[in-house]
mmCIF file of C-alpha atoms and ligand atoms in Angstrom:
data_model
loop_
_atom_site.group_PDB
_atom_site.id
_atom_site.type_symbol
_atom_site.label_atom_id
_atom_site.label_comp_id
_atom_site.label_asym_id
_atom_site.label_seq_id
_atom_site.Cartn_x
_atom_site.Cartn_y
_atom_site.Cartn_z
ATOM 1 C CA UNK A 65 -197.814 42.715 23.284
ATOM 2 C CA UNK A 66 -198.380 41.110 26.774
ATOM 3 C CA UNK A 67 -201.669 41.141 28.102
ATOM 4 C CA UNK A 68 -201.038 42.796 32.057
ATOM 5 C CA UNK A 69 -204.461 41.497 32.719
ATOM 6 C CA UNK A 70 -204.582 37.838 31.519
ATOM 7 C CA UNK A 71 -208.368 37.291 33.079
ATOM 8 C CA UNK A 72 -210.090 35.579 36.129
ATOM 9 C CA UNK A 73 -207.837 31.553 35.888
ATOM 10 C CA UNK A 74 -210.238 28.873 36.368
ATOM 11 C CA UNK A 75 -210.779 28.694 40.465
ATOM 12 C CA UNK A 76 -213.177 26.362 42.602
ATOM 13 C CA UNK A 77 -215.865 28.300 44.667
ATOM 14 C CA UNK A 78 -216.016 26.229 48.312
ATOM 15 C CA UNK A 79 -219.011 27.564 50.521
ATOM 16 C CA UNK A 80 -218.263 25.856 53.784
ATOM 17 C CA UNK A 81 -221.024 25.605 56.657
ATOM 18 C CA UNK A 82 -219.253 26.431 59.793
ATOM 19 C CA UNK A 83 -215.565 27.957 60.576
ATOM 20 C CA UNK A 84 -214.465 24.152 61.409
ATOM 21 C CA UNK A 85 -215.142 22.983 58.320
ATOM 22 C CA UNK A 86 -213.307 26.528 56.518
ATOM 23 C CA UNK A 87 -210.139 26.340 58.476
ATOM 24 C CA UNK A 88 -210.039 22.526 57.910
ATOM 25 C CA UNK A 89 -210.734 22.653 54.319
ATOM 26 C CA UNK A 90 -207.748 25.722 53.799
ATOM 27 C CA UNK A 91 -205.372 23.655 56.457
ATOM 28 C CA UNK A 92 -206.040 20.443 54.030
ATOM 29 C CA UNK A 93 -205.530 22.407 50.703
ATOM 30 C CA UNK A 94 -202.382 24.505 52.030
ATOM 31 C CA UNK A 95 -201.197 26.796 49.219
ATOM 32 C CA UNK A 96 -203.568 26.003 47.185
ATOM 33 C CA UNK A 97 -206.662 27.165 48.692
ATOM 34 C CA UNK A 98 -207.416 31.557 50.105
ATOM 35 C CA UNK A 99 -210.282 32.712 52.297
ATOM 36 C CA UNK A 100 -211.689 36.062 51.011
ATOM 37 C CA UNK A 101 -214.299 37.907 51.870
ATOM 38 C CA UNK A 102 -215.188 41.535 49.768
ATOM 39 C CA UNK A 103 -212.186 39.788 47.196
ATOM 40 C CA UNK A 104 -211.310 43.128 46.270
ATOM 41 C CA UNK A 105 -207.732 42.260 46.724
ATOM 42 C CA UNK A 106 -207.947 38.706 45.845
ATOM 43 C CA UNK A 107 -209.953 39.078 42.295
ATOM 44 C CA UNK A 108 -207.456 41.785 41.458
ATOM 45 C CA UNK A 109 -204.754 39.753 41.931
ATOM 46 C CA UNK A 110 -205.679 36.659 40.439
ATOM 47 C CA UNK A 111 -206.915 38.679 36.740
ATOM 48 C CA UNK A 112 -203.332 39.862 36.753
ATOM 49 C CA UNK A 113 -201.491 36.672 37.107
ATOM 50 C CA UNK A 114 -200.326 37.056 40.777
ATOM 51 C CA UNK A 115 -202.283 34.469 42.378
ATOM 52 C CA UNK A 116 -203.933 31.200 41.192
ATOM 53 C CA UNK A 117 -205.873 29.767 44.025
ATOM 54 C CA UNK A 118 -206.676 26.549 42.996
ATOM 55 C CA UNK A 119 -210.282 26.796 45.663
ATOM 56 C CA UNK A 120 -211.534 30.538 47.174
ATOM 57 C CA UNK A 121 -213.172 29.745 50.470
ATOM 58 C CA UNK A 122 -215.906 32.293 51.180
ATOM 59 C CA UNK A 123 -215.933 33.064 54.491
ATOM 60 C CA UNK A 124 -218.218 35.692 54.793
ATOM 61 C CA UNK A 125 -221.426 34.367 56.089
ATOM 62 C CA UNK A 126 -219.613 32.072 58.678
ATOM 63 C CA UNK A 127 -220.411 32.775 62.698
ATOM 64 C CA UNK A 128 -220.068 36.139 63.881
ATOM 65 C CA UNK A 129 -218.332 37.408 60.705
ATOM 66 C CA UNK A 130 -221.044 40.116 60.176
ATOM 67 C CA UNK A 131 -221.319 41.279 63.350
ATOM 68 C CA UNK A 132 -220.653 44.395 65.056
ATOM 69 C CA UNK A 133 -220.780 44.279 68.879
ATOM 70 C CA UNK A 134 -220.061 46.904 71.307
ATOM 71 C CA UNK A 135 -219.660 46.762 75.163
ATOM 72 C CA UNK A 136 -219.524 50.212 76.408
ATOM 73 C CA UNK A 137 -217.582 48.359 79.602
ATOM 74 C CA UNK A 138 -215.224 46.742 77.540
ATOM 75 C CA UNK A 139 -214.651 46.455 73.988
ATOM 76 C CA UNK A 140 -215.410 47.018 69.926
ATOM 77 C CA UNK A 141 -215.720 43.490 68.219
ATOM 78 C CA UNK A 142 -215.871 44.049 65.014
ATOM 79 C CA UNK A 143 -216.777 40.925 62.882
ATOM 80 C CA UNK A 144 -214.148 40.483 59.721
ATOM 81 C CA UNK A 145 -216.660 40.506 57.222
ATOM 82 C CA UNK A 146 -218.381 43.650 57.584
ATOM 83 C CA UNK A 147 -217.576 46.098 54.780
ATOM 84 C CA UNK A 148 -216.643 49.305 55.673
ATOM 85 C CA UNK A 149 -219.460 51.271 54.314
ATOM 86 C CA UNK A 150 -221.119 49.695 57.093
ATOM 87 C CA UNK A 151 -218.451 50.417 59.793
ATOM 88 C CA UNK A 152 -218.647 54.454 58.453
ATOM 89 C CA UNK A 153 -222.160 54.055 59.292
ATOM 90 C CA UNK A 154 -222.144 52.429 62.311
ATOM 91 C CA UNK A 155 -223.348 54.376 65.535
ATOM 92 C CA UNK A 156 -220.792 53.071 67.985
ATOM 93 C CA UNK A 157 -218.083 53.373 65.639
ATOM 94 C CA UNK A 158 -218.820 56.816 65.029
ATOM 95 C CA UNK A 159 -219.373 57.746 68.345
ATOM 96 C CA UNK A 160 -216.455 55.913 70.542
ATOM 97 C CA UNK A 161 -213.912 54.935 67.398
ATOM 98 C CA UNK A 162 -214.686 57.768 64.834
ATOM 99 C CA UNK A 163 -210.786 58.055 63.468
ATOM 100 C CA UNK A 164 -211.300 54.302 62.499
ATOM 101 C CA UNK A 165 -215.122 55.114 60.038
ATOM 102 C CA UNK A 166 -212.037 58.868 59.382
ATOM 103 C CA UNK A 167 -210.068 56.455 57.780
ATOM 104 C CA UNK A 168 -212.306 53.748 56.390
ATOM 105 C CA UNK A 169 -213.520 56.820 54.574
ATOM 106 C CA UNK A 170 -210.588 57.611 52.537
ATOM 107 C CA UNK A 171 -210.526 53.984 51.069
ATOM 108 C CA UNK A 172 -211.160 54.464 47.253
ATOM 109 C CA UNK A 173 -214.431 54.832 46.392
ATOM 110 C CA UNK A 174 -218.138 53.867 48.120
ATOM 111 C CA UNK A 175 -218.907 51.041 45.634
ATOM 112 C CA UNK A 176 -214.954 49.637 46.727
ATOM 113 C CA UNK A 177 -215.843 50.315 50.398
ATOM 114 C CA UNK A 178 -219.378 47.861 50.079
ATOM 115 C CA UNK A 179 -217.299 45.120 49.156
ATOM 116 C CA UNK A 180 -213.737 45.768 50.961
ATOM 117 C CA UNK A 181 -213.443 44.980 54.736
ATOM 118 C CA UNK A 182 -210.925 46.105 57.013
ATOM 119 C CA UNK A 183 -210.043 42.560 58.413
ATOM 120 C CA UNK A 184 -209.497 41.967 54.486
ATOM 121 C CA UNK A 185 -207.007 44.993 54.684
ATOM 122 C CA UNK A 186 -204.672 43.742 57.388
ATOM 123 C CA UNK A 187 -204.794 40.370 56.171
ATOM 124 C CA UNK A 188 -203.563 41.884 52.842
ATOM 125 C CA UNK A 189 -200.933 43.677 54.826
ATOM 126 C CA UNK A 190 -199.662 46.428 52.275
ATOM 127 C CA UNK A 191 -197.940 48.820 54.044
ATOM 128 C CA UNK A 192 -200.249 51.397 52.321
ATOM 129 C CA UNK A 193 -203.307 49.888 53.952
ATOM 130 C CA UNK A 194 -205.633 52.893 54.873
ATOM 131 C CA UNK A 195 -206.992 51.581 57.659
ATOM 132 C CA UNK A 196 -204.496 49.928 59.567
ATOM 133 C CA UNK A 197 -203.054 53.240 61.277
ATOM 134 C CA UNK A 198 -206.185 53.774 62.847
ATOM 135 C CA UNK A 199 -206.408 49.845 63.748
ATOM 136 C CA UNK A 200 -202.980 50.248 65.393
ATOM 137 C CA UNK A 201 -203.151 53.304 67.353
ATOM 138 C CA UNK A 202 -206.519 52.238 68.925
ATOM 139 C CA UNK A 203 -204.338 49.059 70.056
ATOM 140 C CA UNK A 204 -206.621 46.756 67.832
ATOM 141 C CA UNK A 205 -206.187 42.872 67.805
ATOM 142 C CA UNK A 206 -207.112 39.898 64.950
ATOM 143 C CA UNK A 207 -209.182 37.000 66.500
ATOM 144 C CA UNK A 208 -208.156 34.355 64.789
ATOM 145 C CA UNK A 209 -209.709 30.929 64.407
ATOM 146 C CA UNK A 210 -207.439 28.265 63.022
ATOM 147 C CA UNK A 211 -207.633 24.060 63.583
ATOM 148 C CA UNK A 212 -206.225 24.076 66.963
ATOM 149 C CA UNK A 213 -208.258 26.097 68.152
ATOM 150 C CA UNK A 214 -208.718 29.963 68.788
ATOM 151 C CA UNK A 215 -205.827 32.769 69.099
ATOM 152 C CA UNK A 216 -205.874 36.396 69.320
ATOM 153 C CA UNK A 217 -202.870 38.225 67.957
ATOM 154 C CA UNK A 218 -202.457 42.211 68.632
ATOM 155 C CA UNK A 219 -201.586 44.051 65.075
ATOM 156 C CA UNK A 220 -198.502 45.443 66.877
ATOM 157 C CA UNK A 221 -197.410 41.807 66.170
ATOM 158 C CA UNK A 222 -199.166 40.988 63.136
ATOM 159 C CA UNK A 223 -197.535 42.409 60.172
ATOM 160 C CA UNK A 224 -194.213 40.696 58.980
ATOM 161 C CA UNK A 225 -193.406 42.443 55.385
ATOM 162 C CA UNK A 226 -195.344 43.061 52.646
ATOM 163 C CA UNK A 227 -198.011 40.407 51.678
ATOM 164 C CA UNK A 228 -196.775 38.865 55.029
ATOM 165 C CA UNK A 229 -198.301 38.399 58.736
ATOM 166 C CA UNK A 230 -198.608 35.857 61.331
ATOM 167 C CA UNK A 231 -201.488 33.866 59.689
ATOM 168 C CA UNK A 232 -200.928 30.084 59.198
ATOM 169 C CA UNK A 233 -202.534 27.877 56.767
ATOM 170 C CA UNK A 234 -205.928 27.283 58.277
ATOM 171 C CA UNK A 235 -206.004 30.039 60.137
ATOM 172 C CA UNK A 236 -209.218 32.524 59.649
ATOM 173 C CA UNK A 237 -209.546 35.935 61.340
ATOM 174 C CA UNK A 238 -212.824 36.085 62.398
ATOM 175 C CA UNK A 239 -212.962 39.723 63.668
ATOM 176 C CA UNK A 240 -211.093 42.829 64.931
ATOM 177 C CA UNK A 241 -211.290 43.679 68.818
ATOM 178 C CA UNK A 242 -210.762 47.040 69.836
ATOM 179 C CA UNK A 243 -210.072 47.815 73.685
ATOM 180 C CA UNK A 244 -212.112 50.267 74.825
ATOM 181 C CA UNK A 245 -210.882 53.913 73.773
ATOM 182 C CA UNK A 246 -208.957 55.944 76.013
ATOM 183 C CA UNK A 247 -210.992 58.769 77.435
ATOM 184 C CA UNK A 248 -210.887 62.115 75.542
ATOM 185 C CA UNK A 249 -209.089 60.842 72.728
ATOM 186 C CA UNK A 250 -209.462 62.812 69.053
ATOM 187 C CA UNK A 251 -207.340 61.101 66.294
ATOM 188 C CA UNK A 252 -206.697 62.569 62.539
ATOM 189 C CA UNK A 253 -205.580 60.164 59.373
ATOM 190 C CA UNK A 254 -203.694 62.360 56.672
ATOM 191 C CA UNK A 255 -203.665 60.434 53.503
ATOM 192 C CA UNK A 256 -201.336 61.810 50.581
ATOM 193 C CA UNK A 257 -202.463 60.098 47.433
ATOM 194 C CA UNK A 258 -202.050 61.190 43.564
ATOM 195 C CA UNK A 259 -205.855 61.925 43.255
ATOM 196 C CA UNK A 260 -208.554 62.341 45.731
ATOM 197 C CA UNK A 261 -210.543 59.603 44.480
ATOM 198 C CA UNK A 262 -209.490 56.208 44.207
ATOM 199 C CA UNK A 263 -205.183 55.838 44.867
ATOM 200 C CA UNK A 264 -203.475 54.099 47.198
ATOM 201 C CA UNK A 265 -201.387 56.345 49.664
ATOM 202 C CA UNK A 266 -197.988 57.874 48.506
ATOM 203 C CA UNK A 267 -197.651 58.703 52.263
ATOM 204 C CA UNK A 268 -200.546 58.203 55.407
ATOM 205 C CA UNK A 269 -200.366 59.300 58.679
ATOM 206 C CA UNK A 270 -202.296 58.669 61.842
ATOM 207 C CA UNK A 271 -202.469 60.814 64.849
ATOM 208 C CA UNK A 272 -204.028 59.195 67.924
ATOM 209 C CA UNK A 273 -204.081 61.918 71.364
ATOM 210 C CA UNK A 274 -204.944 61.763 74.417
ATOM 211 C CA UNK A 275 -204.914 63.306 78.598
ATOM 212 C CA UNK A 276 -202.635 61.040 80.687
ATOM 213 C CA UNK A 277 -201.355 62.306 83.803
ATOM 214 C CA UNK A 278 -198.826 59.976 84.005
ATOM 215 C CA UNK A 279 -197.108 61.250 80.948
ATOM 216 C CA UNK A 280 -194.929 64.211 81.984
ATOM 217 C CA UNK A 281 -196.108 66.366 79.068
ATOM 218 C CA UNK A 282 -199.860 65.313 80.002
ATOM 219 C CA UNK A 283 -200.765 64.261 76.972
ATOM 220 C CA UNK A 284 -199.821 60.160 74.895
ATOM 221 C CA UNK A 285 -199.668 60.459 71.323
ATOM 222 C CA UNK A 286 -199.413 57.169 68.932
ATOM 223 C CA UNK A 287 -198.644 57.801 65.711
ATOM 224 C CA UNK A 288 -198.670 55.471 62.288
ATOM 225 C CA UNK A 289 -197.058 55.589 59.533
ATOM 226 C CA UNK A 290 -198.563 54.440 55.846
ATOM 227 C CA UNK A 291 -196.933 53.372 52.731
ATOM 228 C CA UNK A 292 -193.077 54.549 54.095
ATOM 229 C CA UNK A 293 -191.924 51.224 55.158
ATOM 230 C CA UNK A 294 -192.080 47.226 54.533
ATOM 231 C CA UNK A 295 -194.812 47.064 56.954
ATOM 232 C CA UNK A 296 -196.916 50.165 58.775
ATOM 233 C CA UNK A 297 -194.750 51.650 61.383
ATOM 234 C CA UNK A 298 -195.683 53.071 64.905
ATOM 235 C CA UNK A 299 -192.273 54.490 65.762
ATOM 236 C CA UNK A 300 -192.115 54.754 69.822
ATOM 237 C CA UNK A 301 -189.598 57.371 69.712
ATOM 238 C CA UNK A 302 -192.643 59.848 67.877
ATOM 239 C CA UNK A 303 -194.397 58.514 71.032
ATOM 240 C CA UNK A 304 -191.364 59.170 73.368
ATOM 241 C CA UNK A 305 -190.644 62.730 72.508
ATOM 242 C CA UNK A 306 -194.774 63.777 72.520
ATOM 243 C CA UNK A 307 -194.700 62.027 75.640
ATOM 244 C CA UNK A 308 -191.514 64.210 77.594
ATOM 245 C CA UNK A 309 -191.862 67.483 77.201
ATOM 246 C CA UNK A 310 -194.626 70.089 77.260
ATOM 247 C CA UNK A 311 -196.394 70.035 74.260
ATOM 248 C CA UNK A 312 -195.356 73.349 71.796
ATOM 249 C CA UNK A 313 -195.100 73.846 68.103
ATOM 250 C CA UNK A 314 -191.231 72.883 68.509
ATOM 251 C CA UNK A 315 -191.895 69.509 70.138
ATOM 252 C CA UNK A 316 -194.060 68.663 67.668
ATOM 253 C CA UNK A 317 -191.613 69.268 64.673
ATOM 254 C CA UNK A 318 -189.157 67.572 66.851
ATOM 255 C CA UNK A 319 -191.554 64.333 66.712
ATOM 256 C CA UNK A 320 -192.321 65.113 62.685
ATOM 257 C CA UNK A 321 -188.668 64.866 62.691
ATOM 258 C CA UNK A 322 -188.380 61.303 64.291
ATOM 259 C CA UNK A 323 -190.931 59.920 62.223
ATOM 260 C CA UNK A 324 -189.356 61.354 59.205
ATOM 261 C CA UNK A 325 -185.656 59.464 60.576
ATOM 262 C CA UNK A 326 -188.438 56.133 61.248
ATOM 263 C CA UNK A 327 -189.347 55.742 57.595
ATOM 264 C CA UNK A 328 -187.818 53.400 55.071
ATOM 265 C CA UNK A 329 -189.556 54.384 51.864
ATOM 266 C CA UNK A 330 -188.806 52.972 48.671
ATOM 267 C CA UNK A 331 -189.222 54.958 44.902
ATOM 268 C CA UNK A 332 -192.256 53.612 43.048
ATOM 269 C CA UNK A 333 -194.831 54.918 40.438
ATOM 270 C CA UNK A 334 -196.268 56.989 43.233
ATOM 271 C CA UNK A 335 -193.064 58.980 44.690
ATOM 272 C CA UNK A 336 -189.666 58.756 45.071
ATOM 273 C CA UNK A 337 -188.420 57.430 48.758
ATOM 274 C CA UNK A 338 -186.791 61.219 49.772
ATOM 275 C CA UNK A 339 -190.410 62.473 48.406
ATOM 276 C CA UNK A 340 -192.495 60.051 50.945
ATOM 277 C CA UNK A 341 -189.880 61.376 53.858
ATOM 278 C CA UNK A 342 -190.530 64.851 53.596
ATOM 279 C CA UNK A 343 -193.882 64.328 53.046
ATOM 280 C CA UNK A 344 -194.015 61.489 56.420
ATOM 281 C CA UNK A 345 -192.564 64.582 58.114
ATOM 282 C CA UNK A 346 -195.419 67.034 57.115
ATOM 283 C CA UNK A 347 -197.687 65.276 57.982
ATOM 284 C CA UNK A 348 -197.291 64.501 60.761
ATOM 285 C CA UNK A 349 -196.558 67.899 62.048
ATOM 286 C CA UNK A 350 -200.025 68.641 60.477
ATOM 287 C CA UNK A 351 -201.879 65.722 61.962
ATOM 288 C CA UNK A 352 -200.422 65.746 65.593
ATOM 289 C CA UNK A 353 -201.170 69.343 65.812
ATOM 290 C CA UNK A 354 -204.666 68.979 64.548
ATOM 291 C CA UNK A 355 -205.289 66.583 67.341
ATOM 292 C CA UNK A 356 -203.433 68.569 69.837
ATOM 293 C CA UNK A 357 -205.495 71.408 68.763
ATOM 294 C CA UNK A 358 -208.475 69.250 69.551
ATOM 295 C CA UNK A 359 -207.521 67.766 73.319
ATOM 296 C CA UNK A 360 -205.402 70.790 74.682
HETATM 297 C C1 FAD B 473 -209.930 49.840 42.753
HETATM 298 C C2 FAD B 473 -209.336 49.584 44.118
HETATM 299 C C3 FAD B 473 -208.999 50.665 44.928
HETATM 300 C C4 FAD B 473 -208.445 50.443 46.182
HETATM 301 N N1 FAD B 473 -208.140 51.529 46.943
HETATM 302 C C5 FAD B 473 -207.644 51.342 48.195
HETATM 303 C C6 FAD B 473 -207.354 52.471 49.019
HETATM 304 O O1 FAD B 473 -207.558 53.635 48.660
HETATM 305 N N2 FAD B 473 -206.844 52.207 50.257
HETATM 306 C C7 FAD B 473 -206.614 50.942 50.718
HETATM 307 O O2 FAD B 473 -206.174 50.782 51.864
HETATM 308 N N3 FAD B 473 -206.904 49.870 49.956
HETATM 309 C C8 FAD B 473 -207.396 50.034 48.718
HETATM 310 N N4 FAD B 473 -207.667 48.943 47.938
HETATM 311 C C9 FAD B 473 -207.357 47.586 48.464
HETATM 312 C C10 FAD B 473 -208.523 46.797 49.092
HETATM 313 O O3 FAD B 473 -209.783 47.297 48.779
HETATM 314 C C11 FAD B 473 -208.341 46.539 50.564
HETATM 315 O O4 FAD B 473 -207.099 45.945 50.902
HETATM 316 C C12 FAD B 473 -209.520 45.722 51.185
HETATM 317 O O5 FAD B 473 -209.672 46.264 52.451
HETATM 318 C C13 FAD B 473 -209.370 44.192 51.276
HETATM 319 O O6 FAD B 473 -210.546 43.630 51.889
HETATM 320 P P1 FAD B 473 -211.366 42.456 51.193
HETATM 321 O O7 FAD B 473 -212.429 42.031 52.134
HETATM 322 O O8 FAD B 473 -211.792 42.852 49.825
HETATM 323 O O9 FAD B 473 -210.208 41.363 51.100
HETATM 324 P P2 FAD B 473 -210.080 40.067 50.170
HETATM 325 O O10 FAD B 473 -209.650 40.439 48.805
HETATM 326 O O11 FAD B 473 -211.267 39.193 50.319
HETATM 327 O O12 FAD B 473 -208.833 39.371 50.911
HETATM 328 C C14 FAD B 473 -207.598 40.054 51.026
HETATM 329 C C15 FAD B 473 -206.521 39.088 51.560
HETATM 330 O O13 FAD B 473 -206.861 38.626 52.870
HETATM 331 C C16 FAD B 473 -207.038 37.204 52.886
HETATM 332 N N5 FAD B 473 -208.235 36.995 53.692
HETATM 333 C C17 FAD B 473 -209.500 37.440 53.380
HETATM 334 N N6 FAD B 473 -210.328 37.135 54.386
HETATM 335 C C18 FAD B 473 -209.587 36.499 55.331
HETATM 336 C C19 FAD B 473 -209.895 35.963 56.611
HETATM 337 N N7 FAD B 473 -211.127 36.064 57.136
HETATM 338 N N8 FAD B 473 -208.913 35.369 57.311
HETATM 339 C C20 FAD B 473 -207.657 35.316 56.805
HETATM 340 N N9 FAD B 473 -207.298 35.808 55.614
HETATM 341 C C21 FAD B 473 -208.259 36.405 54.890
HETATM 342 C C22 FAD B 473 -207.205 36.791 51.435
HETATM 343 O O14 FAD B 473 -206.800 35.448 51.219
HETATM 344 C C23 FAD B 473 -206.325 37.806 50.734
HETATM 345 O O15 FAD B 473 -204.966 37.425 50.871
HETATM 346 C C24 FAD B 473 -208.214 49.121 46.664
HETATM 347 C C25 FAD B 473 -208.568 48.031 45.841
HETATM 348 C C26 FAD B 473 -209.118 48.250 44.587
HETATM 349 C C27 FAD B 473 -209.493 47.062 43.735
#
């Protein structure tokens, strides 16, 4: 019989002492050599046969990595190593970005969440990623450090397919920066999974809402979509229609319509694709009109 989990291969540990030396080392060693941080998709893969990194490049303890920084003027930088027990925990998450600690929170289990990072889960880029919604619809972006230099890249731009995104050989994210808020927000992540422990989303929706006068139903709504498409999806015409008219019960199955007509799902272990539509399309009625609920 096959073994599906062949074991840890034989791998190099490199420790380097400053984010020079890291994105040198990984530009040098191209496809041979991963940074990873909490590992918790990297180890996984590698015991089952999917990756064999000949050198893992901790980057964890390198320059601002663990660091959480918030300017109340202007911005949430959020250092890519710090787990995401610690962003639940953190004070100015909680209080000005609470939908992202929401979602961090529905990440499989607490001993997962004190390794896993949420840098490590956009870098990872599974459509399914819990924590990307919330990363998108607060208009997050990756710093990125790299051997030319330094780059920032907004997720919007950032995922390219599964497994894929903008990242070069080299290049290191080296945190998360969040734009301030927008004023009177409340936000809601709906996470369909098979259990409510530990499982990756069948579906995942994010509801971000907020006052703006200069929409003419008074209110902007971004919405994500998990695990119903190559890549996570913020469909603009959810945004449109929330956007137009006066918010009612009909416009918002009208938008839980659009997102259901956004999705490409595909059937796997955890639901068939017309499954993961209906299911897009429930929630997101549900979600949107939870944070409605809270902003009206
Ligand atoms: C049992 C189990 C349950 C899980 N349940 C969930 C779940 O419910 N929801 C969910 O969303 N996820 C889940 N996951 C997936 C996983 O925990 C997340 O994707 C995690 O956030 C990855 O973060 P990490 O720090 O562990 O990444 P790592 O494994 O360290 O790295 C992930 C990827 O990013 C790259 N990378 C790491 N650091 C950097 C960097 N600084 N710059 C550039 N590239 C980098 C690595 O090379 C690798 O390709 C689960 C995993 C396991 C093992």
């Amino acid at each position: 019989m096959t073994n599906v989990h062949p074991g840890l291969p034989e791998f190099d540990y490199i420790r380097p002492a400053s984010l020079a030396e890291a994105s040198r080392f990984l530009a040098e060693h191209a496809g041979e050599a991963r940074p990873f941080m909490g590992g918790t998709d990297t180890f996984v893969r590698m015991r089952d046969g999917a990756w064999a990194p000949k050198y893992l490049v901790d980057v964890k303890h390198l320059e601002g990595m663990q660091a959480i920084a918030f300017d109340p003027a202007r911005s949430l930088t959020l250092g890519a190593a710090v787990n995401m027990n610690r962003v639940i925990a953190a004070p100015e998450i909680q209080a000005h970005y609470p939908l992202l600690a929401q979602a961090a929170r529905t990440v499989a289990s607490y001993q997962l969440r004190s390794r896993a990072t949420i840098a490590g889960n956009a870098c990872n880029a599974s459509p399914a990623g819990d924590t990307l919604g919330a990363c998108l619809v607060y208009d997050a972006a990756v710093a990125i450090h790299s051997v030319d230099g330094t780059r920032a890249v907004r997720l919007r731009e950032f995922f390219l397919g599964p497994g894929k995104t903008a990242l070069k050989p080299g290049d290191i994210v080296t945190a998360l920066m969040f734009p301030l808020p927008p004023a009177g927000h409340s936000g809601k992540y709906l996470k369909l999974g098979r259990n409510v422990l530990s499982d990756l989303a069948i579906a995942g929706v994010t509801a971000l809402g907020y006052p703006d006068a200069s929409a003419a139903s008074g209110f902007r709504f971004h919405v994500a979509l998990a695990s119903v498409a190559p890549v996570p999806l913020l469909p603009p015409e959810v945004e449109a229609i929330l956007a137009a008219e006066p918010i009612t019960p009909e416009t918002i199955a009208a938008a839980a319509d659009a997102a259901m007509a956004a999705c490409k799902p595909i059937s796997d272990v955890r639901g068939g694709a017309d499954y993961r539509r209906y299911m897009v399309r429930n929630l997101t009625r549900q979600a949107v009109t939870t944070v409605w609920e809270a902003i009206a």
